[in-house]
Amino acid sequence: GAVVSQHPSRVICKSGTSVKIECRSLDFQATTMFWYRQFPKKSLMLMATSNEGSKATYEQGVEKDKFLINHASLTLSTLTVTSAHPEDSSFYICSARDQNELFFGSGTQLSVL
Amino acid sequence: KQEVTQIPAALSVPEGENLVLNCSFTDSAIYNLQWFRQDPGKGLTSLLLIQSSQREQTSGRLNASLDKSSGRSTLYIAASQPGDSATYLCAVEPGTYKYIFGTGTRLKVLA
């Protein structure tokens, strides 16, 4: 199947700093990528849809200025958590669609101290 | 609003047992249903994708069925192994590529 690479796998940062997470489709082009957030023992919640060359579409309740998404190429989307606070600590996962199937990155565990 | 429920939430079985995981959804108007596996602290691995026109898919020891009219899907795992221990998630796509996930079933296969 298709491969989606996500980096870093783990980030620990101080409150107030910004963190960038990268999501790459390695063997296919993805005009659309998706960013999810997962709390411990909870399911995945879609945060936003990242569109290559245009603005991201955010789900209701997700702060656009807090979670900046850039999709500058057909193989790369980035999620920047700006001015991170402890409540932003979570597991973030990206995904991309290849043909009719959804493939996921390995996730990023963000811990904000 | 589409809701996806998975039962049971957790399951512990001895090695070699056949088992069934259940997924139900409230709105039958879906395009795809996909089953995933998630290991602790990891991303998701796609197991099986069932398109709306299909009723089942098989891969190795896994078989997934879909009954849209009743809003149900099952994932059958044959001859379970300790390596099958993980959380299994089902997700439905109602359209526009946005997946809605269930809360998962945590499976533990005992050696």
mmCIF file of C-alpha atoms in Angstrom:
data_model
loop_
_atom_site.group_PDB
_atom_site.id
_atom_site.type_symbol
_atom_site.label_atom_id
_atom_site.label_comp_id
_atom_site.label_asym_id
_atom_site.label_seq_id
_atom_site.Cartn_x
_atom_site.Cartn_y
_atom_site.Cartn_z
ATOM 1 C CA GLY A 1 0.000 0.000 0.000
ATOM 2 C CA ALA A 2 0.869 3.656 -0.160
ATOM 3 C CA VAL A 3 3.213 5.131 2.447
ATOM 4 C CA VAL A 4 2.634 8.280 4.457
ATOM 5 C CA SER A 5 5.594 9.513 6.480
ATOM 6 C CA GLN A 6 5.100 11.737 9.513
ATOM 7 C CA HIS A 7 7.789 13.518 11.518
ATOM 8 C CA PRO A 8 8.656 13.934 14.266
ATOM 9 C CA SER A 9 7.245 10.951 16.113
ATOM 10 C CA ARG A 10 7.575 12.619 19.491
ATOM 11 C CA VAL A 11 7.946 16.208 20.639
ATOM 12 C CA ILE A 12 8.331 17.637 24.104
ATOM 13 C CA CYS A 13 8.251 21.418 24.305
ATOM 14 C CA LYS A 14 7.785 24.266 26.707
ATOM 15 C CA SER A 15 4.537 26.153 26.927
ATOM 16 C CA GLY A 16 4.440 29.059 24.505
ATOM 17 C CA THR A 17 6.628 27.564 21.813
ATOM 18 C CA SER A 18 5.484 26.516 18.340
ATOM 19 C CA VAL A 19 5.815 23.020 16.975
ATOM 20 C CA LYS A 20 5.780 21.957 13.334
ATOM 21 C CA ILE A 21 4.725 18.477 12.239
ATOM 22 C CA GLU A 22 5.374 17.238 8.710
ATOM 23 C CA CYS A 23 3.336 14.765 6.712
ATOM 24 C CA ARG A 24 4.663 13.394 3.421
ATOM 25 C CA SER A 25 3.190 11.049 0.864
ATOM 26 C CA LEU A 26 6.203 9.039 -0.262
ATOM 27 C CA ASP A 27 5.049 7.179 -3.342
ATOM 28 C CA PHE A 28 1.991 9.049 -4.491
ATOM 29 C CA GLN A 29 0.721 12.566 -4.872
ATOM 30 C CA ALA A 30 -1.907 13.836 -2.493
ATOM 31 C CA THR A 31 -3.845 16.964 -3.328
ATOM 32 C CA THR A 32 -5.710 16.486 -0.085
ATOM 33 C CA MET A 33 -4.377 15.436 3.296
ATOM 34 C CA PHE A 34 -6.138 15.218 6.620
ATOM 35 C CA TRP A 35 -5.073 16.027 10.141
ATOM 36 C CA TYR A 36 -6.543 14.174 13.107
ATOM 37 C CA ARG A 37 -6.161 14.477 16.824
ATOM 38 C CA GLN A 38 -6.474 11.599 19.245
ATOM 39 C CA PHE A 39 -6.802 11.810 23.007
ATOM 40 C CA PRO A 40 -5.782 8.842 25.189
ATOM 41 C CA LYS A 41 -8.110 5.885 24.688
ATOM 42 C CA LYS A 42 -10.328 7.980 22.444
ATOM 43 C CA SER A 43 -11.054 7.822 18.774
ATOM 44 C CA LEU A 44 -9.667 10.070 16.085
ATOM 45 C CA MET A 45 -11.233 13.463 15.550
ATOM 46 C CA LEU A 46 -10.774 15.208 12.239
ATOM 47 C CA MET A 47 -9.241 18.636 12.749
ATOM 48 C CA ALA A 48 -8.836 19.929 9.227
ATOM 49 C CA THR A 49 -8.537 19.077 5.575
ATOM 50 C CA SER A 50 -5.349 20.279 3.954
ATOM 51 C CA ASN A 51 -5.671 21.297 0.306
ATOM 52 C CA GLU A 52 -2.654 21.656 -1.948
ATOM 53 C CA GLY A 53 -2.263 25.231 -3.114
ATOM 54 C CA SER A 54 -5.214 26.604 -1.186
ATOM 55 C CA LYS A 55 -6.427 27.232 2.324
ATOM 56 C CA ALA A 56 -7.158 24.404 4.694
ATOM 57 C CA THR A 57 -10.710 23.610 5.715
ATOM 58 C CA TYR A 58 -11.123 23.413 9.477
ATOM 59 C CA GLU A 59 -13.724 21.429 11.383
ATOM 60 C CA GLN A 60 -16.061 23.189 13.730
ATOM 61 C CA GLY A 61 -14.413 24.121 17.000
ATOM 62 C CA VAL A 62 -10.832 23.929 15.703
ATOM 63 C CA GLU A 63 -8.915 27.191 16.044
ATOM 64 C CA LYS A 64 -7.399 28.199 12.720
ATOM 65 C CA ASP A 65 -4.840 30.498 14.298
ATOM 66 C CA LYS A 66 -3.760 27.840 16.757
ATOM 67 C CA PHE A 67 -3.315 25.058 14.215
ATOM 68 C CA LEU A 68 -1.723 26.431 11.068
ATOM 69 C CA ILE A 69 -1.759 24.147 8.059
ATOM 70 C CA ASN A 70 0.323 24.549 4.927
ATOM 71 C CA HIS A 71 0.127 22.269 1.903
ATOM 72 C CA ALA A 72 2.691 23.744 -0.446
ATOM 73 C CA SER A 73 3.318 20.703 -2.612
ATOM 74 C CA LEU A 74 1.571 17.533 -3.729
ATOM 75 C CA THR A 75 3.570 15.447 -1.281
ATOM 76 C CA LEU A 76 3.903 17.615 1.828
ATOM 77 C CA SER A 77 1.521 19.088 4.371
ATOM 78 C CA THR A 78 2.608 20.671 7.624
ATOM 79 C CA LEU A 79 0.720 21.339 10.836
ATOM 80 C CA THR A 80 2.104 24.012 13.137
ATOM 81 C CA VAL A 81 0.789 24.181 16.673
ATOM 82 C CA THR A 82 1.385 27.802 17.590
ATOM 83 C CA SER A 83 2.033 28.989 21.136
ATOM 84 C CA ALA A 84 1.457 25.501 22.437
ATOM 85 C CA HIS A 85 -0.069 24.998 25.859
ATOM 86 C CA PRO A 86 -0.475 21.862 27.984
ATOM 87 C CA GLU A 87 -4.033 21.370 26.737
ATOM 88 C CA ASP A 88 -2.624 20.966 23.222
ATOM 89 C CA SER A 89 -0.806 17.826 24.328
ATOM 90 C CA SER A 90 -2.172 15.022 22.238
ATOM 91 C CA PHE A 91 -1.434 12.492 19.525
ATOM 92 C CA TYR A 92 -1.641 14.049 16.080
ATOM 93 C CA ILE A 93 -1.988 11.887 12.977
ATOM 94 C CA CYS A 94 -2.050 12.825 9.326
ATOM 95 C CA SER A 95 -3.530 10.860 6.477
ATOM 96 C CA ALA A 96 -3.705 10.983 2.720
ATOM 97 C CA ARG A 97 -5.877 9.293 0.176
ATOM 98 C CA ASP A 98 -4.447 7.143 -2.592
ATOM 99 C CA GLN A 99 -7.097 6.145 -5.106
ATOM 100 C CA ASN A 100 -9.952 5.073 -2.856
ATOM 101 C CA GLU A 101 -8.089 4.164 0.308
ATOM 102 C CA LEU A 102 -6.954 6.225 3.259
ATOM 103 C CA PHE A 103 -3.395 5.794 4.543
ATOM 104 C CA PHE A 104 -2.031 7.158 7.780
ATOM 105 C CA GLY A 105 1.245 8.467 9.091
ATOM 106 C CA SER A 106 2.774 6.996 12.237
ATOM 107 C CA GLY A 107 1.609 9.901 14.376
ATOM 108 C CA THR A 108 3.248 12.556 16.530
ATOM 109 C CA GLN A 109 2.956 12.547 20.302
ATOM 110 C CA LEU A 110 3.078 16.153 21.460
ATOM 111 C CA SER A 111 3.721 16.866 25.116
ATOM 112 C CA VAL A 112 3.654 20.492 26.232
ATOM 113 C CA LEU A 113 5.180 21.160 29.628
ATOM 114 C CA LYS B 1 -25.241 13.155 12.455
ATOM 115 C CA GLN B 2 -23.321 9.992 11.717
ATOM 116 C CA GLU B 3 -22.186 8.053 14.774
ATOM 117 C CA VAL B 4 -19.974 5.002 14.754
ATOM 118 C CA THR B 5 -19.981 2.542 17.636
ATOM 119 C CA GLN B 6 -17.738 -0.437 18.214
ATOM 120 C CA ILE B 7 -18.534 -3.340 20.467
ATOM 121 C CA PRO B 8 -16.931 -4.690 22.532
ATOM 122 C CA ALA B 9 -14.651 -1.917 23.758
ATOM 123 C CA ALA B 10 -12.134 -4.468 24.928
ATOM 124 C CA LEU B 11 -11.644 -8.153 24.320
ATOM 125 C CA SER B 12 -9.215 -10.720 25.669
ATOM 126 C CA VAL B 13 -9.001 -14.161 24.064
ATOM 127 C CA PRO B 14 -6.667 -17.156 24.129
ATOM 128 C CA GLU B 15 -4.417 -17.745 21.155
ATOM 129 C CA GLY B 16 -5.996 -19.684 18.312
ATOM 130 C CA GLU B 17 -9.526 -18.504 18.911
ATOM 131 C CA ASN B 18 -11.667 -17.095 16.129
ATOM 132 C CA LEU B 19 -13.231 -13.765 16.991
ATOM 133 C CA VAL B 20 -15.612 -11.130 15.682
ATOM 134 C CA LEU B 21 -15.416 -7.391 16.150
ATOM 135 C CA ASN B 22 -18.507 -5.311 15.557
ATOM 136 C CA CYS B 23 -19.006 -1.862 14.115
ATOM 137 C CA SER B 24 -22.338 -0.090 13.754
ATOM 138 C CA PHE B 25 -23.183 3.242 12.184
ATOM 139 C CA THR B 26 -26.342 5.297 12.337
ATOM 140 C CA ASP B 27 -26.572 6.603 8.772
ATOM 141 C CA SER B 28 -26.526 3.999 6.022
ATOM 142 C CA ALA B 29 -25.584 6.557 3.357
ATOM 143 C CA ILE B 30 -21.875 5.804 3.256
ATOM 144 C CA TYR B 31 -19.359 5.479 0.447
ATOM 145 C CA ASN B 32 -16.734 3.350 2.120
ATOM 146 C CA LEU B 33 -16.051 1.540 5.340
ATOM 147 C CA GLN B 34 -12.493 0.831 6.335
ATOM 148 C CA TRP B 35 -10.984 -1.213 9.136
ATOM 149 C CA PHE B 36 -7.705 -0.166 10.709
ATOM 150 C CA ARG B 37 -5.305 -1.490 13.264
ATOM 151 C CA GLN B 38 -3.514 0.780 15.729
ATOM 152 C CA ASP B 39 -0.637 -0.322 17.926
ATOM 153 C CA PRO B 40 0.056 1.692 21.118
ATOM 154 C CA GLY B 41 1.569 5.087 20.343
ATOM 155 C CA LYS B 42 1.529 4.392 16.625
ATOM 156 C CA GLY B 43 -0.388 5.471 13.585
ATOM 157 C CA LEU B 44 -3.045 3.461 11.813
ATOM 158 C CA THR B 45 -2.522 0.560 9.469
ATOM 159 C CA SER B 46 -5.231 -0.072 6.900
ATOM 160 C CA LEU B 47 -6.558 -3.628 7.056
ATOM 161 C CA LEU B 48 -9.540 -3.800 4.760
ATOM 162 C CA LEU B 49 -11.535 -1.352 2.674
ATOM 163 C CA ILE B 50 -15.123 -2.155 1.713
ATOM 164 C CA GLN B 51 -16.689 0.041 -0.890
ATOM 165 C CA SER B 52 -20.406 0.739 -0.745
ATOM 166 C CA SER B 53 -21.185 -1.659 -3.574
ATOM 167 C CA GLN B 54 -19.336 -4.512 -1.887
ATOM 168 C CA ARG B 55 -20.485 -6.798 0.886
ATOM 169 C CA GLU B 56 -17.196 -8.199 2.092
ATOM 170 C CA GLN B 57 -13.435 -8.192 1.717
ATOM 171 C CA THR B 58 -10.845 -10.750 2.739
ATOM 172 C CA SER B 59 -7.146 -10.561 3.434
ATOM 173 C CA GLY B 60 -5.372 -13.544 4.909
ATOM 174 C CA ARG B 61 -6.968 -14.385 8.245
ATOM 175 C CA LEU B 62 -9.166 -11.301 8.141
ATOM 176 C CA ASN B 63 -12.627 -11.022 6.690
ATOM 177 C CA ALA B 64 -14.778 -7.913 6.878
ATOM 178 C CA SER B 65 -18.437 -7.747 5.947
ATOM 179 C CA LEU B 66 -20.702 -4.789 5.354
ATOM 180 C CA ASP B 67 -24.473 -4.556 5.619
ATOM 181 C CA LYS B 68 -25.366 -0.982 4.790
ATOM 182 C CA SER B 69 -29.087 -1.372 5.277
ATOM 183 C CA SER B 70 -28.667 -2.432 8.884
ATOM 184 C CA GLY B 71 -25.710 -0.110 9.501
ATOM 185 C CA ARG B 72 -23.325 -2.860 10.487
ATOM 186 C CA SER B 73 -19.910 -4.221 9.710
ATOM 187 C CA THR B 74 -18.013 -7.077 11.271
ATOM 188 C CA LEU B 75 -14.341 -7.926 11.255
ATOM 189 C CA TYR B 76 -13.646 -11.618 11.590
ATOM 190 C CA ILE B 77 -10.188 -12.716 12.701
ATOM 191 C CA ALA B 78 -9.418 -16.397 12.295
ATOM 192 C CA ALA B 79 -6.945 -18.327 14.422
ATOM 193 C CA SER B 80 -5.919 -15.306 16.465
ATOM 194 C CA GLN B 81 -2.260 -14.810 17.395
ATOM 195 C CA PRO B 82 -0.539 -12.695 20.074
ATOM 196 C CA GLY B 83 0.696 -10.437 17.269
ATOM 197 C CA ASP B 84 -2.902 -9.527 16.558
ATOM 198 C CA SER B 85 -3.076 -7.669 19.862
ATOM 199 C CA ALA B 86 -3.876 -4.035 19.066
ATOM 200 C CA THR B 87 -6.753 -1.593 18.884
ATOM 201 C CA TYR B 88 -9.025 -2.097 15.908
ATOM 202 C CA LEU B 89 -10.860 0.892 14.504
ATOM 203 C CA CYS B 90 -13.574 1.062 11.937
ATOM 204 C CA ALA B 91 -14.310 4.229 10.023
ATOM 205 C CA VAL B 92 -17.056 5.214 7.628
ATOM 206 C CA GLU B 93 -16.876 7.736 4.846
ATOM 207 C CA PRO B 94 -20.176 9.541 4.371
ATOM 208 C CA GLY B 95 -18.724 11.546 1.499
ATOM 209 C CA THR B 96 -16.230 14.352 0.818
ATOM 210 C CA TYR B 97 -13.409 12.066 1.956
ATOM 211 C CA LYS B 98 -14.091 12.806 5.621
ATOM 212 C CA TYR B 99 -13.888 9.687 7.721
ATOM 213 C CA ILE B 100 -15.777 9.213 10.977
ATOM 214 C CA PHE B 101 -14.111 6.811 13.349
ATOM 215 C CA GLY B 102 -15.481 4.478 15.969
ATOM 216 C CA THR B 103 -13.980 4.383 19.438
ATOM 217 C CA GLY B 104 -12.205 1.119 18.774
ATOM 218 C CA THR B 105 -11.934 -2.357 20.221
ATOM 219 C CA ARG B 106 -8.800 -3.133 22.250
ATOM 220 C CA LEU B 107 -7.885 -6.719 21.528
ATOM 221 C CA LYS B 108 -5.498 -8.780 23.570
ATOM 222 C CA VAL B 109 -4.590 -12.287 22.422
ATOM 223 C CA LEU B 110 -3.029 -14.354 25.165
ATOM 224 C CA ALA B 111 -0.231 -16.801 24.366
#
